[in-house]
């Protein structure tokens, strides 16, 4: 019996009251003054029904050949004498990790192209300190021995976004854009979408505005401008949606953005939240066409969040492209628990952007670093000059979101030696410039830039650091990040996985769980155990 399926179906609510019939007319609640109604849910056991439904809807092992992932080449080691600058756009997406979890729990090996290491890293909480007062971002840097390569060091860079108090959150203008095509007619698709948006709607206020748009062969507006207190109306509308027909995502996107503009809140959080399996077949449907469509919308001050659902025909590449080019974030929802994490527990980070076009640049000192490798972010790498080019689009960061990046670095040998052995023919003479460079003990210069969300001003900050940040006894933060990266490299069959080992990941995760009691870390250990049996 599939555990993910049982967990989801046991959590499905029965909504008391009668569903409304939406008919063909739009429902406009923008001027309604009805009082907030309390929504009640009844828990009930449907284990037998769940088992029957699973048997009828899914074989034990489904075919993933119709799922779509974009191939990206891994970034290898770079020589800082010829390439001193490493520049990339930040990424706070987590879809790759939860999608891999879905596959492993279902007993399926993860397609190598489905693994984006940065999304594995950014799924976890490293408990970085909040930024200093008045700052948007705090920085964390640590260096330790590399767990999978004894010849390397592991360098961890953590960027922590300011955590927003609930009293500080601006009002929201949200458009739920729901794929209601025939491909969404599965237990882990439309029913889970309805449950996810129901949980989000319970956390809205009278100052928030909610609209619901569906798309199949054509788009349809279910509700326009309801305020957050009209939970019964919103939830009834959600559960009135059924799945059938083709998939005209282009029409749905156009309608959703038009409504978001109609109810636009100055200084507020204006956002379209797209829920889909990505299997579009009417109108703009290719990755290139969708990217062009979304790029034409992103300058309107309306952000985009993409929630992926389902199995078998999942189109990951299209959804990542839509989110990346729509000033948004991308999550994969494989369970009610994941929906709660993304839309309730981390609601501020998912919905409230605090900085735009966030870029990181690291300059390596060739006198101290022989070579370096950025782990992950392979489709986020930018040219060095793009760092100062404010026309180049980059990632957004939400309130309380953190960004974690790892570098594998190899340090230089002492002058006149090779692997500790004195050299007879070491150069005797160096230029003054070379001598001055050798005297610099810093390893790196870390630079961060972003656009202020209110003023659009470009902000720059930087920091120099060296081996004073090396820990012979690494902290929980870098031990966790190292284990997560190692897990991702094994699933990806990375060229650079070296001595990565499932047993190390399992032992490290259980050890960290004992001190942190973080359920995500215990889940990592369990997934590594399952993966070890799959990859033998």
mmCIF file with all atom_site columns, N, CA, C and O in Angstrom, residues 82-124:
data_model
loop_
_atom_site.group_PDB
_atom_site.id
_atom_site.type_symbol
_atom_site.label_atom_id
_atom_site.label_alt_id
_atom_site.label_comp_id
_atom_site.label_asym_id
_atom_site.label_entity_id
_atom_site.label_seq_id
_atom_site.pdbx_PDB_ins_code
_atom_site.Cartn_x
_atom_site.Cartn_y
_atom_site.Cartn_z
_atom_site.occupancy
_atom_site.B_iso_or_equiv
_atom_site.pdbx_formal_charge
_atom_site.auth_seq_id
_atom_site.auth_comp_id
_atom_site.auth_asym_id
_atom_site.auth_atom_id
_atom_site.pdbx_PDB_model_num
ATOM 1   N N  . UNK A 1 82  ? 42.402 31.667 -13.928 1.00 0.00 ? 82  UNK A N  1
ATOM 2   C CA . UNK A 1 82  ? 41.763 32.020 -15.202 1.00 0.00 ? 82  UNK A CA 1
ATOM 3   C C  . UNK A 1 82  ? 40.288 32.373 -15.026 1.00 0.00 ? 82  UNK A C  1
ATOM 4   O O  . UNK A 1 82  ? 39.735 33.111 -15.852 1.00 0.00 ? 82  UNK A O  1
ATOM 5   N N  . UNK A 1 83  ? 39.634 31.862 -13.996 1.00 0.00 ? 83  UNK A N  1
ATOM 6   C CA . UNK A 1 83  ? 38.219 32.150 -13.733 1.00 0.00 ? 83  UNK A CA 1
ATOM 7   C C  . UNK A 1 83  ? 38.046 32.474 -12.239 1.00 0.00 ? 83  UNK A C  1
ATOM 8   O O  . UNK A 1 83  ? 37.568 31.634 -11.476 1.00 0.00 ? 83  UNK A O  1
ATOM 9   N N  . UNK A 1 84  ? 38.447 33.646 -11.811 1.00 0.00 ? 84  UNK A N  1
ATOM 10  C CA . UNK A 1 84  ? 38.404 33.968 -10.380 1.00 0.00 ? 84  UNK A CA 1
ATOM 11  C C  . UNK A 1 84  ? 37.002 34.209 -9.836  1.00 0.00 ? 84  UNK A C  1
ATOM 12  O O  . UNK A 1 84  ? 36.797 34.161 -8.623  1.00 0.00 ? 84  UNK A O  1
ATOM 13  N N  . UNK A 1 85  ? 36.024 34.482 -10.721 1.00 0.00 ? 85  UNK A N  1
ATOM 14  C CA . UNK A 1 85  ? 34.683 34.869 -10.268 1.00 0.00 ? 85  UNK A CA 1
ATOM 15  C C  . UNK A 1 85  ? 33.667 33.779 -10.559 1.00 0.00 ? 85  UNK A C  1
ATOM 16  O O  . UNK A 1 85  ? 33.579 33.257 -11.673 1.00 0.00 ? 85  UNK A O  1
ATOM 17  N N  . UNK A 1 86  ? 32.889 33.441 -9.550  1.00 0.00 ? 86  UNK A N  1
ATOM 18  C CA . UNK A 1 86  ? 31.766 32.519 -9.681  1.00 0.00 ? 86  UNK A CA 1
ATOM 19  C C  . UNK A 1 86  ? 30.489 33.304 -9.396  1.00 0.00 ? 86  UNK A C  1
ATOM 20  O O  . UNK A 1 86  ? 30.305 33.822 -8.292  1.00 0.00 ? 86  UNK A O  1
ATOM 21  N N  . UNK A 1 87  ? 29.604 33.400 -10.387 1.00 0.00 ? 87  UNK A N  1
ATOM 22  C CA . UNK A 1 87  ? 28.422 34.259 -10.287 1.00 0.00 ? 87  UNK A CA 1
ATOM 23  C C  . UNK A 1 87  ? 27.174 33.446 -10.580 1.00 0.00 ? 87  UNK A C  1
ATOM 24  O O  . UNK A 1 87  ? 27.132 32.693 -11.559 1.00 0.00 ? 87  UNK A O  1
ATOM 25  N N  . UNK A 1 88  ? 26.151 33.578 -9.741  1.00 0.00 ? 88  UNK A N  1
ATOM 26  C CA . UNK A 1 88  ? 24.915 32.842 -9.991  1.00 0.00 ? 88  UNK A CA 1
ATOM 27  C C  . UNK A 1 88  ? 23.713 33.559 -9.387  1.00 0.00 ? 88  UNK A C  1
ATOM 28  O O  . UNK A 1 88  ? 23.841 34.366 -8.460  1.00 0.00 ? 88  UNK A O  1
ATOM 29  N N  . UNK A 1 89  ? 22.560 33.254 -9.941  1.00 0.00 ? 89  UNK A N  1
ATOM 30  C CA . UNK A 1 89  ? 21.292 33.742 -9.414  1.00 0.00 ? 89  UNK A CA 1
ATOM 31  C C  . UNK A 1 89  ? 20.856 32.833 -8.274  1.00 0.00 ? 89  UNK A C  1
ATOM 32  O O  . UNK A 1 89  ? 21.022 31.614 -8.341  1.00 0.00 ? 89  UNK A O  1
ATOM 33  N N  . UNK A 1 90  ? 20.281 33.416 -7.219  1.00 0.00 ? 90  UNK A N  1
ATOM 34  C CA . UNK A 1 90  ? 19.809 32.593 -6.110  1.00 0.00 ? 90  UNK A CA 1
ATOM 35  C C  . UNK A 1 90  ? 18.589 31.783 -6.556  1.00 0.00 ? 90  UNK A C  1
ATOM 36  O O  . UNK A 1 90  ? 17.931 32.099 -7.549  1.00 0.00 ? 90  UNK A O  1
ATOM 37  N N  . UNK A 1 91  ? 18.296 30.750 -5.782  1.00 0.00 ? 91  UNK A N  1
ATOM 38  C CA . UNK A 1 91  ? 17.157 29.873 -6.070  1.00 0.00 ? 91  UNK A CA 1
ATOM 39  C C  . UNK A 1 91  ? 16.588 29.403 -4.747  1.00 0.00 ? 91  UNK A C  1
ATOM 40  O O  . UNK A 1 91  ? 17.308 28.836 -3.926  1.00 0.00 ? 91  UNK A O  1
ATOM 41  N N  . UNK A 1 92  ? 15.306 29.654 -4.518  1.00 0.00 ? 92  UNK A N  1
ATOM 42  C CA . UNK A 1 92  ? 14.672 29.190 -3.285  1.00 0.00 ? 92  UNK A CA 1
ATOM 43  C C  . UNK A 1 92  ? 13.667 28.088 -3.567  1.00 0.00 ? 92  UNK A C  1
ATOM 44  O O  . UNK A 1 92  ? 12.910 27.675 -2.687  1.00 0.00 ? 92  UNK A O  1
ATOM 45  N N  . UNK A 1 93  ? 13.637 27.570 -4.811  1.00 0.00 ? 93  UNK A N  1
ATOM 46  C CA . UNK A 1 93  ? 12.725 26.482 -5.146  1.00 0.00 ? 93  UNK A CA 1
ATOM 47  C C  . UNK A 1 93  ? 13.097 25.222 -4.367  1.00 0.00 ? 93  UNK A C  1
ATOM 48  O O  . UNK A 1 93  ? 14.263 25.010 -4.015  1.00 0.00 ? 93  UNK A O  1
ATOM 49  N N  . UNK A 1 94  ? 12.107 24.363 -4.146  1.00 0.00 ? 94  UNK A N  1
ATOM 50  C CA . UNK A 1 94  ? 12.350 23.097 -3.446  1.00 0.00 ? 94  UNK A CA 1
ATOM 51  C C  . UNK A 1 94  ? 11.725 21.916 -4.170  1.00 0.00 ? 94  UNK A C  1
ATOM 52  O O  . UNK A 1 94  ? 11.735 20.797 -3.657  1.00 0.00 ? 94  UNK A O  1
ATOM 53  N N  . UNK A 1 95  ? 11.167 22.139 -5.362  1.00 0.00 ? 95  UNK A N  1
ATOM 54  C CA . UNK A 1 95  ? 10.380 21.108 -6.048  1.00 0.00 ? 95  UNK A CA 1
ATOM 55  C C  . UNK A 1 95  ? 11.180 19.841 -6.314  1.00 0.00 ? 95  UNK A C  1
ATOM 56  O O  . UNK A 1 95  ? 10.646 18.727 -6.212  1.00 0.00 ? 95  UNK A O  1
ATOM 57  N N  . UNK A 1 96  ? 12.451 19.977 -6.650  1.00 0.00 ? 96  UNK A N  1
ATOM 58  C CA . UNK A 1 96  ? 13.246 18.808 -7.013  1.00 0.00 ? 96  UNK A CA 1
ATOM 59  C C  . UNK A 1 96  ? 13.330 17.805 -5.867  1.00 0.00 ? 96  UNK A C  1
ATOM 60  O O  . UNK A 1 96  ? 13.253 16.594 -6.079  1.00 0.00 ? 96  UNK A O  1
ATOM 61  N N  . UNK A 1 97  ? 13.474 18.316 -4.642  1.00 0.00 ? 97  UNK A N  1
ATOM 62  C CA . UNK A 1 97  ? 13.590 17.401 -3.496  1.00 0.00 ? 97  UNK A CA 1
ATOM 63  C C  . UNK A 1 97  ? 12.283 16.647 -3.251  1.00 0.00 ? 97  UNK A C  1
ATOM 64  O O  . UNK A 1 97  ? 12.279 15.418 -3.118  1.00 0.00 ? 97  UNK A O  1
ATOM 65  N N  . UNK A 1 98  ? 11.163 17.362 -3.179  1.00 0.00 ? 98  UNK A N  1
ATOM 66  C CA . UNK A 1 98  ? 9.901  16.685 -2.858  1.00 0.00 ? 98  UNK A CA 1
ATOM 67  C C  . UNK A 1 98  ? 9.457  15.780 -4.003  1.00 0.00 ? 98  UNK A C  1
ATOM 68  O O  . UNK A 1 98  ? 8.815  14.749 -3.768  1.00 0.00 ? 98  UNK A O  1
ATOM 69  N N  . UNK A 1 99  ? 9.813  16.116 -5.237  1.00 0.00 ? 99  UNK A N  1
ATOM 70  C CA . UNK A 1 99  ? 9.515  15.228 -6.360  1.00 0.00 ? 99  UNK A CA 1
ATOM 71  C C  . UNK A 1 99  ? 10.349 13.951 -6.267  1.00 0.00 ? 99  UNK A C  1
ATOM 72  O O  . UNK A 1 99  ? 9.837  12.847 -6.497  1.00 0.00 ? 99  UNK A O  1
ATOM 73  N N  . UNK A 1 100 ? 11.628 14.085 -5.913  1.00 0.00 ? 100 UNK A N  1
ATOM 74  C CA . UNK A 1 100 ? 12.472 12.900 -5.724  1.00 0.00 ? 100 UNK A CA 1
ATOM 75  C C  . UNK A 1 100 ? 11.944 12.037 -4.586  1.00 0.00 ? 100 UNK A C  1
ATOM 76  O O  . UNK A 1 100 ? 11.957 10.795 -4.665  1.00 0.00 ? 100 UNK A O  1
ATOM 77  N N  . UNK A 1 101 ? 11.454 12.672 -3.539  1.00 0.00 ? 101 UNK A N  1
ATOM 78  C CA . UNK A 1 101 ? 10.856 11.925 -2.415  1.00 0.00 ? 101 UNK A CA 1
ATOM 79  C C  . UNK A 1 101 ? 9.672  11.099 -2.895  1.00 0.00 ? 101 UNK A C  1
ATOM 80  O O  . UNK A 1 101 ? 9.509  9.933  -2.518  1.00 0.00 ? 101 UNK A O  1
ATOM 81  N N  . UNK A 1 102 ? 8.824  11.721 -3.731  1.00 0.00 ? 102 UNK A N  1
ATOM 82  C CA . UNK A 1 102 ? 7.677  11.003 -4.291  1.00 0.00 ? 102 UNK A CA 1
ATOM 83  C C  . UNK A 1 102 ? 8.124  9.752  -5.036  1.00 0.00 ? 102 UNK A C  1
ATOM 84  O O  . UNK A 1 102 ? 7.578  8.658  -4.845  1.00 0.00 ? 102 UNK A O  1
ATOM 85  N N  . UNK A 1 103 ? 9.125  9.887  -5.881  1.00 0.00 ? 103 UNK A N  1
ATOM 86  C CA . UNK A 1 103 ? 9.593  8.762  -6.683  1.00 0.00 ? 103 UNK A CA 1
ATOM 87  C C  . UNK A 1 103 ? 10.192 7.661  -5.812  1.00 0.00 ? 103 UNK A C  1
ATOM 88  O O  . UNK A 1 103 ? 9.890  6.472  -5.993  1.00 0.00 ? 103 UNK A O  1
ATOM 89  N N  . UNK A 1 104 ? 11.028 8.045  -4.853  1.00 0.00 ? 104 UNK A N  1
ATOM 90  C CA . UNK A 1 104 ? 11.658 7.043  -3.985  1.00 0.00 ? 104 UNK A CA 1
ATOM 91  C C  . UNK A 1 104 ? 10.612 6.317  -3.151  1.00 0.00 ? 104 UNK A C  1
ATOM 92  O O  . UNK A 1 104 ? 10.647 5.084  -3.013  1.00 0.00 ? 104 UNK A O  1
ATOM 93  N N  . UNK A 1 105 ? 9.667  7.065  -2.585  1.00 0.00 ? 105 UNK A N  1
ATOM 94  C CA . UNK A 1 105 ? 8.605  6.424  -1.792  1.00 0.00 ? 105 UNK A CA 1
ATOM 95  C C  . UNK A 1 105 ? 7.759  5.481  -2.627  1.00 0.00 ? 105 UNK A C  1
ATOM 96  O O  . UNK A 1 105 ? 7.188  4.513  -2.106  1.00 0.00 ? 105 UNK A O  1
ATOM 97  N N  . UNK A 1 106 ? 7.678  5.746  -3.930  1.00 0.00 ? 106 UNK A N  1
ATOM 98  C CA . UNK A 1 106 ? 6.916  4.871  -4.818  1.00 0.00 ? 106 UNK A CA 1
ATOM 99  C C  . UNK A 1 106 ? 7.771  3.759  -5.412  1.00 0.00 ? 106 UNK A C  1
ATOM 100 O O  . UNK A 1 106 ? 7.327  3.029  -6.298  1.00 0.00 ? 106 UNK A O  1
ATOM 101 N N  . UNK A 1 107 ? 9.006  3.632  -4.935  1.00 0.00 ? 107 UNK A N  1
ATOM 102 C CA . UNK A 1 107 ? 9.862  2.530  -5.360  1.00 0.00 ? 107 UNK A CA 1
ATOM 103 C C  . UNK A 1 107 ? 10.482 2.702  -6.723  1.00 0.00 ? 107 UNK A C  1
ATOM 104 O O  . UNK A 1 107 ? 10.768 1.716  -7.413  1.00 0.00 ? 107 UNK A O  1
ATOM 105 N N  . UNK A 1 108 ? 10.718 3.946  -7.142  1.00 0.00 ? 108 UNK A N  1
ATOM 106 C CA . UNK A 1 108 ? 11.225 4.240  -8.483  1.00 0.00 ? 108 UNK A CA 1
ATOM 107 C C  . UNK A 1 108 ? 12.528 5.021  -8.378  1.00 0.00 ? 108 UNK A C  1
ATOM 108 O O  . UNK A 1 108 ? 12.634 5.967  -7.594  1.00 0.00 ? 108 UNK A O  1
ATOM 109 N N  . UNK A 1 109 ? 13.516 4.637  -9.165  1.00 0.00 ? 109 UNK A N  1
ATOM 110 C CA . UNK A 1 109 ? 14.755 5.395  -9.183  1.00 0.00 ? 109 UNK A CA 1
ATOM 111 C C  . UNK A 1 109 ? 14.497 6.776  -9.794  1.00 0.00 ? 109 UNK A C  1
ATOM 112 O O  . UNK A 1 109 ? 13.670 6.937  -10.692 1.00 0.00 ? 109 UNK A O  1
ATOM 113 N N  . UNK A 1 110 ? 15.206 7.762  -9.305  1.00 0.00 ? 110 UNK A N  1
ATOM 114 C CA . UNK A 1 110 ? 14.975 9.155  -9.699  1.00 0.00 ? 110 UNK A CA 1
ATOM 115 C C  . UNK A 1 110 ? 15.720 9.441  -11.002 1.00 0.00 ? 110 UNK A C  1
ATOM 116 O O  . UNK A 1 110 ? 16.935 9.195  -11.076 1.00 0.00 ? 110 UNK A O  1
ATOM 117 N N  . UNK A 1 111 ? 15.038 9.943  -12.042 1.00 0.00 ? 111 UNK A N  1
ATOM 118 C CA . UNK A 1 111 ? 15.769 10.344 -13.254 1.00 0.00 ? 111 UNK A CA 1
ATOM 119 C C  . UNK A 1 111 ? 16.876 11.339 -12.895 1.00 0.00 ? 111 UNK A C  1
ATOM 120 O O  . UNK A 1 111 ? 16.650 12.274 -12.129 1.00 0.00 ? 111 UNK A O  1
ATOM 121 N N  . UNK A 1 112 ? 18.061 11.150 -13.441 1.00 0.00 ? 112 UNK A N  1
ATOM 122 C CA . UNK A 1 112 ? 19.204 11.989 -13.068 1.00 0.00 ? 112 UNK A CA 1
ATOM 123 C C  . UNK A 1 112 ? 18.920 13.466 -13.316 1.00 0.00 ? 112 UNK A C  1
ATOM 124 O O  . UNK A 1 112 ? 19.331 14.330 -12.534 1.00 0.00 ? 112 UNK A O  1
ATOM 125 N N  . UNK A 1 113 ? 18.205 13.768 -14.398 1.00 0.00 ? 113 UNK A N  1
ATOM 126 C CA . UNK A 1 113 ? 17.927 15.166 -14.725 1.00 0.00 ? 113 UNK A CA 1
ATOM 127 C C  . UNK A 1 113 ? 16.876 15.783 -13.809 1.00 0.00 ? 113 UNK A C  1
ATOM 128 O O  . UNK A 1 113 ? 16.665 16.998 -13.847 1.00 0.00 ? 113 UNK A O  1
ATOM 129 N N  . UNK A 1 114 ? 16.203 14.954 -13.004 1.00 0.00 ? 114 UNK A N  1
ATOM 130 C CA . UNK A 1 114 ? 15.210 15.469 -12.054 1.00 0.00 ? 114 UNK A CA 1
ATOM 131 C C  . UNK A 1 114 ? 15.862 16.031 -10.803 1.00 0.00 ? 114 UNK A C  1
ATOM 132 O O  . UNK A 1 114 ? 15.191 16.680 -9.990  1.00 0.00 ? 114 UNK A O  1
ATOM 133 N N  . UNK A 1 115 ? 17.167 15.794 -10.632 1.00 0.00 ? 115 UNK A N  1
ATOM 134 C CA . UNK A 1 115 ? 17.872 16.206 -9.412  1.00 0.00 ? 115 UNK A CA 1
ATOM 135 C C  . UNK A 1 115 ? 18.563 17.546 -9.643  1.00 0.00 ? 115 UNK A C  1
ATOM 136 O O  . UNK A 1 115 ? 19.486 17.658 -10.444 1.00 0.00 ? 115 UNK A O  1
ATOM 137 N N  . UNK A 1 116 ? 18.084 18.568 -8.929  1.00 0.00 ? 116 UNK A N  1
ATOM 138 C CA . UNK A 1 116 ? 18.758 19.872 -8.884  1.00 0.00 ? 116 UNK A CA 1
ATOM 139 C C  . UNK A 1 116 ? 19.256 20.042 -7.454  1.00 0.00 ? 116 UNK A C  1
ATOM 140 O O  . UNK A 1 116 ? 18.469 20.245 -6.517  1.00 0.00 ? 116 UNK A O  1
ATOM 141 N N  . UNK A 1 117 ? 20.566 19.956 -7.281  1.00 0.00 ? 117 UNK A N  1
ATOM 142 C CA . UNK A 1 117 ? 21.144 19.837 -5.946  1.00 0.00 ? 117 UNK A CA 1
ATOM 143 C C  . UNK A 1 117 ? 20.786 21.035 -5.074  1.00 0.00 ? 117 UNK A C  1
ATOM 144 O O  . UNK A 1 117 ? 20.530 20.891 -3.872  1.00 0.00 ? 117 UNK A O  1
ATOM 145 N N  . UNK A 1 118 ? 20.742 22.242 -5.653  1.00 0.00 ? 118 UNK A N  1
ATOM 146 C CA . UNK A 1 118 ? 20.424 23.427 -4.861  1.00 0.00 ? 118 UNK A CA 1
ATOM 147 C C  . UNK A 1 118 ? 19.027 23.350 -4.257  1.00 0.00 ? 118 UNK A C  1
ATOM 148 O O  . UNK A 1 118 ? 18.786 23.871 -3.159  1.00 0.00 ? 118 UNK A O  1
ATOM 149 N N  . UNK A 1 119 ? 18.091 22.673 -4.929  1.00 0.00 ? 119 UNK A N  1
ATOM 150 C CA . UNK A 1 119 ? 16.738 22.563 -4.392  1.00 0.00 ? 119 UNK A CA 1
ATOM 151 C C  . UNK A 1 119 ? 16.673 21.537 -3.268  1.00 0.00 ? 119 UNK A C  1
ATOM 152 O O  . UNK A 1 119 ? 15.802 21.617 -2.398  1.00 0.00 ? 119 UNK A O  1
ATOM 153 N N  . UNK A 1 120 ? 17.567 20.558 -3.287  1.00 0.00 ? 120 UNK A N  1
ATOM 154 C CA . UNK A 1 120 ? 17.714 19.658 -2.135  1.00 0.00 ? 120 UNK A CA 1
ATOM 155 C C  . UNK A 1 120 ? 18.247 20.456 -0.945  1.00 0.00 ? 120 UNK A C  1
ATOM 156 O O  . UNK A 1 120 ? 17.711 20.382 0.169   1.00 0.00 ? 120 UNK A O  1
ATOM 157 N N  . UNK A 1 121 ? 19.308 21.224 -1.172  1.00 0.00 ? 121 UNK A N  1
ATOM 158 C CA . UNK A 1 121 ? 19.914 22.003 -0.090  1.00 0.00 ? 121 UNK A CA 1
ATOM 159 C C  . UNK A 1 121 ? 18.912 22.976 0.519   1.00 0.00 ? 121 UNK A C  1
ATOM 160 O O  . UNK A 1 121 ? 18.822 23.111 1.754   1.00 0.00 ? 121 UNK A O  1
ATOM 161 N N  . UNK A 1 122 ? 18.148 23.665 -0.324  1.00 0.00 ? 122 UNK A N  1
ATOM 162 C CA . UNK A 1 122 ? 17.269 24.721 0.167   1.00 0.00 ? 122 UNK A CA 1
ATOM 163 C C  . UNK A 1 122 ? 15.955 24.201 0.733   1.00 0.00 ? 122 UNK A C  1
ATOM 164 O O  . UNK A 1 122 ? 15.147 24.987 1.235   1.00 0.00 ? 122 UNK A O  1
ATOM 165 N N  . UNK A 1 123 ? 15.750 22.897 0.697   1.00 0.00 ? 123 UNK A N  1
ATOM 166 C CA . UNK A 1 123 ? 14.565 22.314 1.334   1.00 0.00 ? 123 UNK A CA 1
ATOM 167 C C  . UNK A 1 123 ? 14.705 22.319 2.855   1.00 0.00 ? 123 UNK A C  1
ATOM 168 O O  . UNK A 1 123 ? 13.715 22.360 3.578   1.00 0.00 ? 123 UNK A O  1
ATOM 169 N N  . UNK A 1 124 ? 15.943 22.308 3.341   1.00 0.00 ? 124 UNK A N  1
ATOM 170 C CA . UNK A 1 124 ? 16.186 22.109 4.771   1.00 0.00 ? 124 UNK A CA 1
ATOM 171 C C  . UNK A 1 124 ? 16.403 23.426 5.506   1.00 0.00 ? 124 UNK A C  1
ATOM 172 O O  . UNK A 1 124 ? 16.781 24.439 4.923   1.00 0.00 ? 124 UNK A O  1
#
